[in-house]
XYZ file of C-alpha atoms in Angstrom:
724
model
C 0.000 0.000 0.000
C 2.837 2.326 0.912
C 4.581 1.609 -2.388
C 1.412 2.417 -4.319
C 1.073 5.720 -2.496
C 4.710 6.591 -3.230
C 4.169 5.719 -6.886
C 1.079 7.894 -7.021
C 2.916 10.797 -5.453
C 5.815 10.408 -7.899
C 3.359 10.372 -10.819
C 1.635 13.455 -9.453
C 4.982 15.208 -9.016
C 5.925 14.328 -12.589
C 2.641 15.642 -13.963
C 3.053 18.808 -11.910
C 6.585 19.238 -13.258
C 5.382 18.819 -16.826
C 2.627 21.349 -16.222
C 5.091 23.703 -14.573
C 7.355 23.577 -17.607
C 4.509 24.092 -20.037
C 4.851 27.486 -21.695
C 8.606 27.757 -21.066
C 11.098 28.262 -23.860
C 14.022 25.908 -23.329
C 14.105 26.410 -19.563
C 13.156 30.103 -19.574
C 9.769 31.368 -18.391
C 7.886 32.945 -21.274
C 6.668 35.987 -19.317
C 10.176 36.709 -18.033
C 11.667 36.334 -21.491
C 9.114 38.801 -22.865
C 9.908 41.165 -19.993
C 13.626 41.045 -20.780
C 13.031 41.822 -24.439
C 10.860 44.769 -23.422
C 13.704 46.102 -21.254
C 16.109 45.656 -24.162
C 13.886 47.572 -26.581
C 13.738 50.463 -24.113
C 17.371 50.840 -23.066
C 19.314 49.220 -25.919
C 17.260 49.459 -29.115
C 20.362 49.129 -31.301
C 21.568 45.962 -29.513
C 24.842 47.659 -28.651
C 25.236 46.011 -25.233
C 22.572 43.322 -25.102
C 23.309 41.784 -28.462
C 22.651 38.184 -27.431
C 19.135 39.009 -26.162
C 17.437 37.714 -29.299
C 13.759 36.870 -29.846
C 14.302 33.420 -31.344
C 12.964 31.184 -28.564
C 16.452 30.931 -27.069
C 16.967 30.229 -23.391
C 17.059 33.642 -21.684
C 18.772 32.056 -18.666
C 21.915 31.890 -20.822
C 21.830 35.509 -21.939
C 24.528 37.896 -20.718
C 23.728 39.366 -17.317
C 21.063 36.784 -16.460
C 21.150 34.079 -13.812
C 18.235 31.765 -13.119
C 17.381 29.479 -10.235
C 18.366 25.901 -11.074
C 15.053 24.549 -9.808
C 12.389 27.111 -10.650
C 14.269 28.528 -13.677
C 13.103 31.989 -12.686
C 15.464 34.939 -13.036
C 17.174 35.624 -9.711
C 19.988 37.935 -10.881
C 19.649 40.630 -13.522
C 22.625 42.780 -14.547
C 22.075 45.781 -16.832
C 25.501 47.254 -16.115
C 26.411 49.859 -18.755
C 23.617 48.450 -20.928
C 21.759 51.656 -21.711
C 22.557 53.718 -24.777
C 23.662 57.095 -23.371
C 22.545 58.863 -26.526
C 19.030 58.411 -25.128
C 19.782 60.998 -22.429
C 18.888 60.773 -18.757
C 16.775 57.865 -17.585
C 13.777 58.266 -15.312
C 13.171 54.689 -14.272
C 9.782 52.995 -14.404
C 10.391 50.144 -11.967
C 7.298 48.288 -13.154
C 9.542 46.981 -15.944
C 10.787 44.451 -13.403
C 7.375 43.174 -12.260
C 7.599 39.903 -14.273
C 10.598 38.801 -12.193
C 8.900 37.436 -9.094
C 12.002 35.881 -7.556
C 14.558 38.574 -8.399
C 17.237 38.724 -5.701
C 19.914 40.909 -7.280
C 19.527 43.894 -9.654
C 22.482 45.762 -11.143
C 21.709 49.123 -12.808
C 25.269 50.479 -12.729
C 26.258 53.253 -15.156
C 22.957 53.833 -16.934
C 22.325 57.586 -16.501
C 19.603 57.164 -13.876
C 18.348 60.441 -12.389
C 15.266 59.225 -10.521
C 12.099 57.150 -10.763
C 8.602 57.790 -12.060
C 5.975 58.783 -9.541
C 4.390 55.779 -7.821
C 6.611 53.447 -9.823
C 9.560 53.262 -7.458
C 11.769 50.327 -6.591
C 9.369 49.173 -3.893
C 7.427 47.327 -6.635
C 10.357 44.960 -7.049
C 10.387 41.377 -5.877
C 9.882 40.810 -2.179
C 13.002 38.662 -2.367
C 15.346 41.442 -3.533
C 18.594 41.412 -1.540
C 21.081 43.440 -3.609
C 20.620 46.689 -5.562
C 23.495 48.340 -7.431
C 23.003 51.967 -8.552
C 26.735 52.752 -8.871
C 27.798 55.584 -11.193
C 24.453 57.133 -12.065
C 23.165 60.721 -11.772
C 21.205 60.887 -8.533
C 21.991 64.362 -7.267
C 19.759 65.259 -4.308
C 17.320 63.988 -1.713
C 14.342 64.192 -4.068
C 15.924 62.173 -6.865
C 16.923 59.280 -4.655
C 13.751 59.251 -2.561
C 11.649 59.079 -5.737
C 12.962 55.545 -6.107
C 12.260 54.564 -2.503
C 8.697 55.700 -1.887
C 7.887 52.617 0.133
C 9.619 49.912 2.083
C 12.119 47.492 0.623
C 12.047 45.313 3.678
C 14.273 42.565 2.266
C 17.055 44.744 0.830
C 20.428 44.037 2.459
C 22.929 45.713 0.112
C 22.636 49.123 -1.614
C 25.376 50.716 -3.717
C 24.967 54.438 -4.481
C 28.652 55.116 -5.084
C 29.789 57.705 -7.634
C 26.601 59.656 -7.959
C 26.213 63.327 -6.985
C 24.575 62.907 -3.589
C 25.110 65.327 -0.734
C 23.490 62.973 1.824
C 21.142 65.466 3.412
C 18.011 64.792 5.432
C 16.774 62.373 2.795
C 18.985 59.680 4.228
C 17.107 59.843 7.503
C 13.929 59.045 5.572
C 15.729 56.352 3.619
C 16.928 54.662 6.797
C 13.321 54.298 7.987
C 12.426 52.399 4.809
C 15.428 50.059 4.670
C 15.244 48.429 8.061
C 17.304 45.357 7.158
C 20.028 47.100 5.154
C 23.439 45.659 6.064
C 25.738 47.118 3.392
C 25.634 50.763 2.240
C 28.125 52.157 -0.279
C 28.268 55.939 -0.748
C 31.824 56.443 -2.001
C 32.627 59.018 -4.656
C 29.769 61.397 -3.856
C 29.682 64.906 -2.349
C 28.740 63.946 1.198
C 29.948 66.259 3.967
C 30.064 65.859 7.728
C 26.269 65.950 7.969
C 26.232 62.361 6.787
C 27.336 61.099 10.202
C 24.080 61.755 12.078
C 22.081 60.820 8.952
C 23.337 57.242 8.819
C 22.610 56.367 12.437
C 19.096 55.292 11.451
C 20.492 52.285 9.566
C 20.566 50.212 12.717
C 21.278 46.922 10.917
C 24.353 48.181 9.039
C 27.389 45.914 9.062
C 29.373 47.677 6.318
C 29.468 51.420 5.478
C 31.593 52.943 2.701
C 32.008 56.743 2.782
C 35.330 56.917 0.940
C 36.158 59.689 -1.531
C 33.681 62.263 -0.260
C 34.061 65.686 1.394
C 34.333 64.623 5.023
C 36.580 66.740 7.236
C 35.834 65.531 10.749
C 35.304 69.124 11.858
C 33.813 70.290 15.154
C 30.344 70.387 13.550
C 29.983 66.638 13.987
C 29.927 66.943 17.771
C 26.129 66.617 17.543
C 26.686 63.094 16.328
C 28.670 62.271 19.446
C 25.779 63.364 21.657
C 23.338 60.946 20.048
C 22.964 57.411 21.365
C 25.139 55.157 19.261
C 22.781 53.210 17.026
C 25.293 51.564 14.674
C 25.736 48.733 17.113
C 26.338 46.097 14.417
C 28.817 47.974 12.237
C 31.848 45.829 11.406
C 33.374 47.474 8.337
C 33.876 51.244 7.881
C 35.691 52.795 4.900
C 36.611 56.495 5.143
C 39.455 56.497 2.630
C 40.147 59.553 0.490
C 38.547 62.331 2.556
C 40.047 65.224 4.517
C 39.567 63.792 7.977
C 41.697 64.972 10.857
C 42.078 63.687 14.401
C 38.597 64.897 15.395
C 37.161 61.763 13.812
C 38.976 59.482 16.242
C 36.731 60.264 19.213
C 33.670 59.277 17.185
C 35.223 56.065 15.934
C 36.109 54.976 19.450
C 32.404 54.445 20.111
C 32.099 51.840 17.350
C 33.199 48.934 19.502
C 31.984 46.290 17.027
C 34.328 47.400 14.228
C 36.490 44.701 12.650
C 37.805 46.634 9.644
C 38.645 50.363 9.431
C 40.123 52.194 6.436
C 41.393 55.720 7.175
C 43.933 55.942 4.363
C 44.398 59.081 2.241
C 43.319 61.562 4.921
C 45.048 64.193 7.097
C 45.490 62.253 10.320
C 48.494 62.797 12.537
C 47.582 60.068 15.048
C 48.595 62.113 18.086
C 48.669 60.866 21.647
C 45.058 61.827 22.411
C 42.373 60.350 20.218
C 44.426 57.493 18.837
C 45.292 56.167 22.281
C 41.610 56.086 23.169
C 40.808 54.451 19.820
C 43.247 51.595 20.355
C 41.916 50.880 23.814
C 38.264 50.618 22.724
C 38.335 48.849 19.369
C 39.193 45.484 20.831
C 37.666 43.547 17.925
C 39.500 45.454 15.188
C 41.244 43.071 12.785
C 42.090 45.288 9.800
C 43.424 48.850 10.084
C 44.674 50.923 7.157
C 46.265 54.277 8.054
C 48.279 54.641 4.853
C 48.896 57.972 3.136
C 48.460 60.170 6.207
C 50.835 62.295 8.283
C 51.394 59.951 11.202
C 54.710 60.119 13.030
C 56.407 57.768 15.469
C 53.948 58.560 18.254
C 51.502 56.157 16.651
C 53.821 53.205 17.170
C 53.539 53.218 20.947
C 49.768 52.671 20.689
C 49.838 49.726 18.332
C 49.867 47.216 21.151
C 46.341 48.325 22.044
C 45.031 46.679 18.854
C 45.600 43.184 20.143
C 43.267 41.540 17.596
C 44.860 43.090 14.494
C 45.467 40.772 11.560
C 46.245 43.436 8.958
C 48.031 46.766 9.526
C 48.816 49.344 6.842
C 51.034 52.337 7.654
C 52.487 53.003 4.228
C 53.487 56.509 3.152
C 53.511 58.288 6.509
C 56.286 60.064 8.395
C 57.595 57.145 10.410
C 61.290 56.936 11.154
C 61.447 54.193 13.772
C 62.436 54.405 17.423
C 62.450 52.294 20.548
C 58.666 51.995 20.211
C 59.156 50.040 17.013
C 59.021 46.911 19.140
C 55.276 47.496 19.358
C 55.028 45.477 16.148
C 56.263 42.445 17.993
C 53.295 42.405 20.369
C 50.771 42.040 17.553
C 50.985 38.266 17.571
C 47.934 37.810 15.315
C 49.286 39.901 12.433
C 49.110 38.301 9.008
C 49.732 41.407 6.881
C 52.054 44.320 7.688
C 52.733 47.181 5.270
C 55.366 49.732 6.342
C 56.450 50.797 2.867
C 57.309 54.347 1.767
C 58.388 55.711 5.154
C 61.755 56.751 6.570
C 62.630 53.714 8.683
C 66.334 53.069 9.086
C 68.633 50.605 10.788
C 68.111 46.870 10.937
C 64.808 45.090 11.193
C 64.098 44.429 14.898
C 64.872 40.869 15.962
C 61.504 40.561 17.694
C 59.842 40.804 14.279
C 60.691 37.131 13.978
C 58.123 36.398 16.698
C 55.244 37.200 14.319
C 54.915 33.585 13.291
C 51.568 34.139 11.544
C 52.857 36.856 9.208
C 52.064 36.090 5.585
C 52.580 39.484 3.918
C 55.395 41.892 4.760
C 56.158 45.032 2.764
C 59.027 47.232 3.989
C 59.969 48.615 0.566
C 61.107 52.212 -0.016
C 62.714 52.800 3.381
C 66.334 52.911 4.519
C 66.624 49.563 6.268
C 70.088 48.065 6.394
C 71.696 44.746 7.248
C 72.158 41.316 5.756
C 68.789 39.598 5.588
C 70.491 36.240 6.064
C 71.179 37.107 9.708
C 67.929 38.976 10.405
C 64.489 37.974 11.689
C 63.064 37.147 8.242
C 64.542 33.649 8.391
C 62.025 32.779 11.127
C 58.942 33.946 9.241
C 58.296 30.684 7.405
C 54.603 31.509 6.859
C 55.439 34.377 4.496
C 53.780 34.335 1.096
C 54.524 37.917 0.028
C 57.802 39.688 0.837
C 58.898 43.037 -0.589
C 62.301 44.450 0.392
C 62.817 46.730 -2.613
C 64.512 50.135 -2.494
C 66.363 49.794 0.810
C 69.986 49.250 1.795
C 69.684 45.525 2.491
C 72.314 42.964 1.605
C 70.502 40.213 -0.279
C 71.920 36.796 -1.066
C 71.742 35.634 -4.682
C 71.249 32.057 -3.504
C 68.049 32.780 -1.509
C 69.557 30.547 1.195
C 67.775 32.351 4.087
C 64.397 31.390 2.622
C 64.950 27.776 1.632
C 62.432 26.571 4.256
C 59.758 29.146 3.415
C 57.480 26.656 1.675
C 54.610 29.168 1.296
C 56.646 31.943 -0.366
C 55.152 33.014 -3.720
C 56.135 36.669 -4.183
C 59.657 38.013 -3.583
C 60.817 41.491 -4.600
C 64.217 42.982 -3.825
C 65.010 45.640 -6.391
C 67.604 48.328 -5.709
C 69.394 46.584 -2.869
C 72.905 45.157 -2.712
C 73.612 41.653 -3.956
C 75.998 39.475 -1.940
C 77.293 36.065 -2.948
C 77.212 32.917 -0.831
C 79.764 30.146 -0.601
C 79.557 27.525 -3.324
C 78.356 24.925 -0.811
C 75.014 26.687 -0.736
C 74.491 26.854 -4.485
C 72.805 23.479 -4.863
C 70.286 23.795 -2.053
C 66.798 22.888 -3.223
C 64.185 25.369 -1.955
C 60.836 24.292 -0.559
C 59.060 27.224 -2.197
C 57.707 27.621 -5.722
C 57.736 31.306 -6.655
C 55.238 33.030 -8.926
C 56.916 36.474 -8.904
C 60.647 37.063 -8.434
C 62.474 40.378 -8.827
C 66.157 40.867 -8.093
C 67.002 43.648 -10.522
C 68.857 46.958 -10.472
C 71.353 46.056 -7.774
C 73.590 48.844 -6.554
C 76.848 47.085 -7.412
C 77.885 45.094 -10.471
C 79.264 41.858 -9.019
C 79.590 39.749 -12.167
C 77.536 37.059 -10.468
C 75.989 34.091 -12.233
C 72.276 33.492 -12.427
C 70.941 32.099 -9.103
C 70.995 28.301 -9.123
C 67.790 27.974 -7.105
C 65.909 29.083 -10.228
C 66.644 25.652 -11.729
C 64.024 24.296 -9.323
C 61.295 26.822 -10.063
C 58.500 25.677 -12.382
C 55.608 28.068 -11.777
C 57.115 31.501 -12.413
C 54.862 34.067 -14.084
C 57.070 37.177 -13.763
C 60.865 37.251 -13.520
C 62.993 40.420 -13.263
C 66.786 39.962 -13.353
C 67.699 43.024 -15.427
C 70.511 45.528 -14.730
C 72.636 43.107 -12.705
C 75.601 42.361 -14.996
C 74.891 38.655 -14.566
C 77.416 36.517 -16.446
C 77.320 33.020 -17.890
C 75.403 31.290 -20.638
C 71.994 32.529 -21.670
C 69.473 30.649 -19.438
C 67.274 29.014 -22.074
C 66.252 26.500 -19.420
C 64.190 29.231 -17.719
C 61.711 29.094 -20.577
C 61.760 25.321 -20.677
C 61.049 24.981 -16.944
C 58.447 27.762 -16.677
C 55.930 27.351 -19.467
C 53.489 29.770 -17.776
C 55.855 32.758 -17.922
C 54.160 36.044 -18.755
C 57.018 38.535 -18.346
C 60.759 37.871 -18.570
C 63.283 40.701 -18.156
C 66.966 39.838 -18.582
C 68.270 43.071 -20.121
C 71.482 44.863 -19.155
C 73.391 41.725 -18.206
C 76.420 39.949 -19.655
C 75.012 36.674 -20.951
C 77.028 34.935 -23.645
C 76.511 31.997 -25.970
C 73.663 30.955 -28.196
C 70.158 32.336 -28.013
C 67.881 29.300 -27.915
C 64.139 29.316 -27.389
C 61.962 26.249 -27.086
C 59.893 24.874 -29.932
C 56.641 24.741 -27.973
C 54.500 27.905 -27.746
C 54.201 30.239 -24.758
C 50.553 31.341 -24.856
C 50.880 33.518 -21.736
C 54.008 35.448 -22.751
C 53.406 39.201 -22.901
C 56.882 40.748 -22.634
C 60.347 39.355 -23.294
C 63.340 41.674 -22.943
C 66.870 40.291 -23.376
C 68.420 43.425 -24.857
C 71.889 44.770 -24.051
C 73.651 41.469 -23.470
C 76.784 40.044 -25.098
C 75.376 36.996 -26.827
C 77.407 36.139 -29.965
C 76.160 34.562 -33.157
C 78.621 32.146 -34.526
C 75.500 30.002 -34.620
C 72.220 31.383 -33.311
C 69.514 28.751 -33.341
C 66.293 30.406 -34.339
C 64.268 27.216 -34.734
C 61.659 27.274 -37.500
C 59.858 24.595 -39.437
C 62.446 24.342 -42.200
C 65.686 25.955 -41.104
C 67.692 27.623 -38.362
C 66.997 31.357 -38.262
C 64.577 33.247 -36.135
C 62.123 31.827 -33.651
C 59.627 29.194 -34.594
C 56.481 31.092 -35.529
C 54.284 29.569 -32.849
C 56.657 30.623 -30.090
C 56.267 34.313 -30.728
C 52.844 34.540 -32.282
C 51.397 35.286 -28.854
C 53.885 38.008 -27.959
C 53.036 41.690 -28.167
C 56.573 43.077 -28.299
C 60.118 41.768 -28.885
C 63.289 43.683 -28.123
C 66.503 42.083 -29.412
C 68.439 45.322 -29.706
C 72.040 45.942 -28.606
C 73.321 42.432 -29.213
C 75.822 41.074 -31.724
C 73.448 39.259 -34.058
C 74.748 38.769 -37.602
C 73.294 37.387 -40.785
C 70.019 38.066 -42.517
C 66.770 38.896 -40.766
C 64.725 35.678 -40.782
C 61.660 36.141 -43.016
C 59.667 34.102 -40.464
C 59.393 37.253 -38.367
C 56.649 38.193 -40.788
C 54.487 35.447 -39.271
C 54.066 37.427 -36.050
C 50.804 38.921 -37.215
C 49.713 40.153 -33.762
C 52.979 41.799 -32.695
C 52.889 45.509 -31.854
C 56.594 46.300 -31.544
C 59.805 44.824 -32.979
C 63.261 46.211 -32.214
C 66.306 44.707 -33.970
C 68.454 47.831 -33.786
C 72.147 48.033 -32.848
C 73.180 44.630 -34.192
C 75.241 43.496 -37.187
C 72.409 42.251 -39.349
C 72.977 42.114 -43.111
C 70.906 41.464 -46.199
C 67.656 43.108 -47.163
C 64.536 43.928 -45.217
C 62.200 40.911 -45.587
C 59.131 41.603 -47.694
C 57.215 39.408 -45.245
C 57.211 42.353 -42.823
C 54.173 43.541 -44.782
C 52.235 40.809 -42.939
C 52.710 42.597 -39.611
C 49.265 44.147 -39.792
C 49.156 45.206 -36.119
C 52.688 46.555 -35.720
C 53.062 50.091 -34.400
C 56.850 50.363 -33.971
C 59.561 48.810 -36.170
C 63.193 49.717 -35.465
C 65.902 48.295 -37.746
C 68.427 51.090 -37.265
C 72.177 50.700 -36.707
C 72.716 47.520 -38.728
C 74.311 46.708 -42.095
C 71.141 46.173 -44.091
C 71.270 46.818 -47.837
C 68.912 46.946 -50.775
C 65.690 48.901 -50.849
C 62.708 49.188 -48.553
C 60.044 46.706 -49.725
C 57.169 48.575 -51.382
C 54.642 46.268 -49.736
C 55.309 47.965 -46.403
C 52.828 50.620 -47.490
C 50.151 48.042 -46.661
C 50.878 48.482 -42.950
C 48.397 51.120 -41.799
C 49.144 50.874 -38.064
C 52.835 51.803 -38.219
C 53.691 54.956 -36.266
C 57.441 54.527 -35.628
C 59.699 53.225 -38.412
C 63.466 53.627 -38.266
C 66.051 52.275 -40.705
C 68.724 54.891 -39.975
C 72.431 54.009 -40.107
C 72.232 51.141 -42.596
C 73.482 50.668 -46.151
C 70.106 50.966 -47.816
C 70.076 52.228 -51.386
C 67.816 54.933 -52.733
C 64.324 53.564 -52.981
C 62.041 54.840 -55.747
C 59.166 52.955 -54.206
C 58.858 55.210 -51.168
C 55.576 57.082 -51.308
C 53.007 58.908 -49.242
C 53.311 62.005 -47.034
C 55.530 63.895 -46.614
C 56.663 62.763 -50.087
C 54.702 63.768 -53.149
C 54.590 60.252 -54.578
C 51.164 58.652 -54.928
C 50.862 55.329 -53.109
C 48.726 53.570 -55.702
C 50.219 50.302 -56.897
C 50.780 51.606 -60.444
C 52.365 54.803 -59.139
C 54.687 52.916 -56.823
C 55.999 50.873 -59.744
C 56.410 53.817 -62.104
C 57.174 56.849 -59.913
C 60.688 58.260 -60.587
C 62.931 59.509 -57.841
C 62.118 63.085 -56.751
C 64.587 65.720 -57.901
C 66.799 67.432 -55.355
C 65.542 70.730 -56.757
C 62.180 70.131 -55.153
C 63.674 70.852 -51.772
C 61.504 70.737 -48.705
C 58.332 72.123 -50.238
C 56.366 69.024 -49.316
C 57.310 69.146 -45.664
C 55.477 70.922 -42.859
C 56.796 74.326 -41.824
C 57.886 73.281 -38.336
C 58.279 76.849 -37.070
C 54.685 77.586 -38.033
C 53.592 74.275 -36.516
C 55.272 75.030 -33.173
C 53.796 78.542 -33.003
C 50.260 77.416 -33.903
C 50.459 74.493 -31.503
C 51.648 76.745 -28.675
C 48.864 79.255 -29.291
C 46.178 76.542 -29.404
C 47.540 74.880 -26.298
C 47.574 78.195 -24.396
C 44.005 79.024 -25.466
C 42.720 75.612 -24.353
C 44.479 75.794 -20.975
C 43.283 79.351 -20.331
C 39.722 78.408 -21.318
C 39.692 75.471 -18.905
C 41.189 77.627 -16.164
C 38.573 80.343 -16.749
C 35.717 77.851 -16.588
C 37.068 76.314 -13.392
C 37.570 79.772 -11.863
C 34.068 80.986 -12.685
C 32.129 77.787 -11.984
C 32.818 76.503 -8.461
C 30.848 73.327 -9.079
C 33.014 72.259 -12.007
C 36.116 73.298 -10.064
C 35.178 70.918 -7.277
C 34.364 68.161 -9.703
C 37.746 68.628 -11.436
C 39.635 68.441 -8.156
C 37.699 65.374 -7.104
C 38.352 63.810 -10.492
C 42.108 64.398 -10.199
C 42.086 63.102 -6.624
C 40.122 60.022 -7.646
C 42.485 59.363 -10.575
C 45.491 59.484 -8.240
C 43.694 57.207 -5.794
C 42.635 54.767 -8.513
C 46.102 54.628 -10.108
C 47.722 53.976 -6.754
C 45.417 51.152 -5.802
C 45.648 49.647 -9.276
C 49.458 49.665 -8.966
C 49.297 48.103 -5.498
C 46.807 45.483 -6.654
C 48.970 44.612 -9.675
C 52.042 44.516 -7.434
C 50.359 42.055 -5.084
C 48.275 40.067 -7.498
C 50.361 36.979 -6.956
C 49.808 36.975 -3.194
C 46.654 35.226 -2.072
C 45.591 38.006 0.234
C 43.218 40.760 -0.687
C 41.532 43.110 1.556
């Protein structure tokens, strides 16, 4: 009886499933698919961004920006990021467009020119399951514009991103906080918020993360009213205040946020004096991540570090720290995993007690004045390190990497602009426990005529390798390419390698840059392996490379015509060699090349007329060769027509024609200077007259500097496994 009931239920479930799928188009609900096409017709009528949204009964769950639930097949995530055609002007949103999506949990409307919502058609009509709403980089500019989209409650919303709009965060945010009772993450970076935002955000009682970076906060005395209110942000764990003009007044407010785990105060005007900072360290007992980089802190901050006993990440880069007896405060932060002290004025040796930080995985002390041999310092004890940057100091660094042989987790090692020291030969064959991804040991202060470090024989996962400007001697290390097939960047220039240049036959699909210029490699026999002969690289090896620099060597013989197979290359430099023969006609196949330098060789013959087919070429140099006069040269500044018939028949121009076809450079310089001055003065006048645009310009410059810095830092650390 039980089995019959189970069978009946299974049959009923199957029939229900069939009925549920009736009317769907290959796993996509018909009404939702129609709704998506309606959105497309409104915001992207020319299919510029939503080109794969096609009305051909295709499965809309597979369209760009769409994610469906695996069971119900309803749309749960909808991304319209940068989807709207900006030629349509500002967008006043009619949120009823999203009514068909009953289970929508995440909606991304980033960068679409939104200025507000239609009356009575605000975002409250969205799915009752909505959790995330992204309105980043739109044009909301005041209380009215943002509140028009939040007329009612969005009781389920937990994350709201309003970054990079034009909000001033006035009283409207108090109203907004009453309608978003469960909001946990609020992002307001890149707006025009001033100190009045502090009392306005206290109504978001469920907030766990608040981002106010890159605004107009000063931390002035006017925020004392905020201190007098009962603290209502009792769940706040993450607070980002980067890129404002905050001074020490902010510290007394922050000390009341006892639940904070992460605090970013970088790029402000803090001095971290003895007052507020001491109180801050004694109250934020749960703080795990603190970034005070790019401020004006001096050594007085160091004595208070011990108060942050729970810290796992500490950033003090680019301050005014010099180091003193209080430097031992580092050693009491036993939970530290990341420590950034770069770009300060520390001197002397690293303190021995630094070796007690057994959990440390990232250490950056670059761009200071630290001294001492790292082989006898505390770094040998930090076997948990994954990222270590010692660049631009006065360290003595061993070429053998002997002090780090037991650092099995080490992935990133940078030690540019230090002093190389050699180890005894008995250490040369030690096999390291680490496998590096990034290794830089370039631009050493003394030329020691050292050989390439032997430990590199045992490295198989390198992506980036810098060994340039070291005067390293010995045979060219072709084995580096053989052992590390995932190499992306290899820099071996300004050394003293000798012998044959040999590259492997198999391709290197990840290789972006290869620089072996300014070495002493001879060419009695240079093995450029190709399909049929020795000359030049095998085509597949270099077909993925963007630029090749083989200048300043002693290469002889003809230029291999196989170089013409590098159809995607952007730059080729063969200058300052002893190459002979003619310029290969196959160079006309380099359809993407922008720079071709063949100067300072012994090339003869004429310039191939087919080179006129290269339309991307901007830099072309064949100076200091033995090339003969070429009647096939054509195009500006010459008077010769570049048609095929004209190229074959055009006689050499007479000397009597002089320079008539060339630009009058004196006139060009004068006109350029006048135009440049007029443009600069016009911009200056506009910025002087219009205070709004002046502020926006300054914020734009500040944001560019901020963005460039963090992009550089992120690129510098991309091979470490730690991100904030």
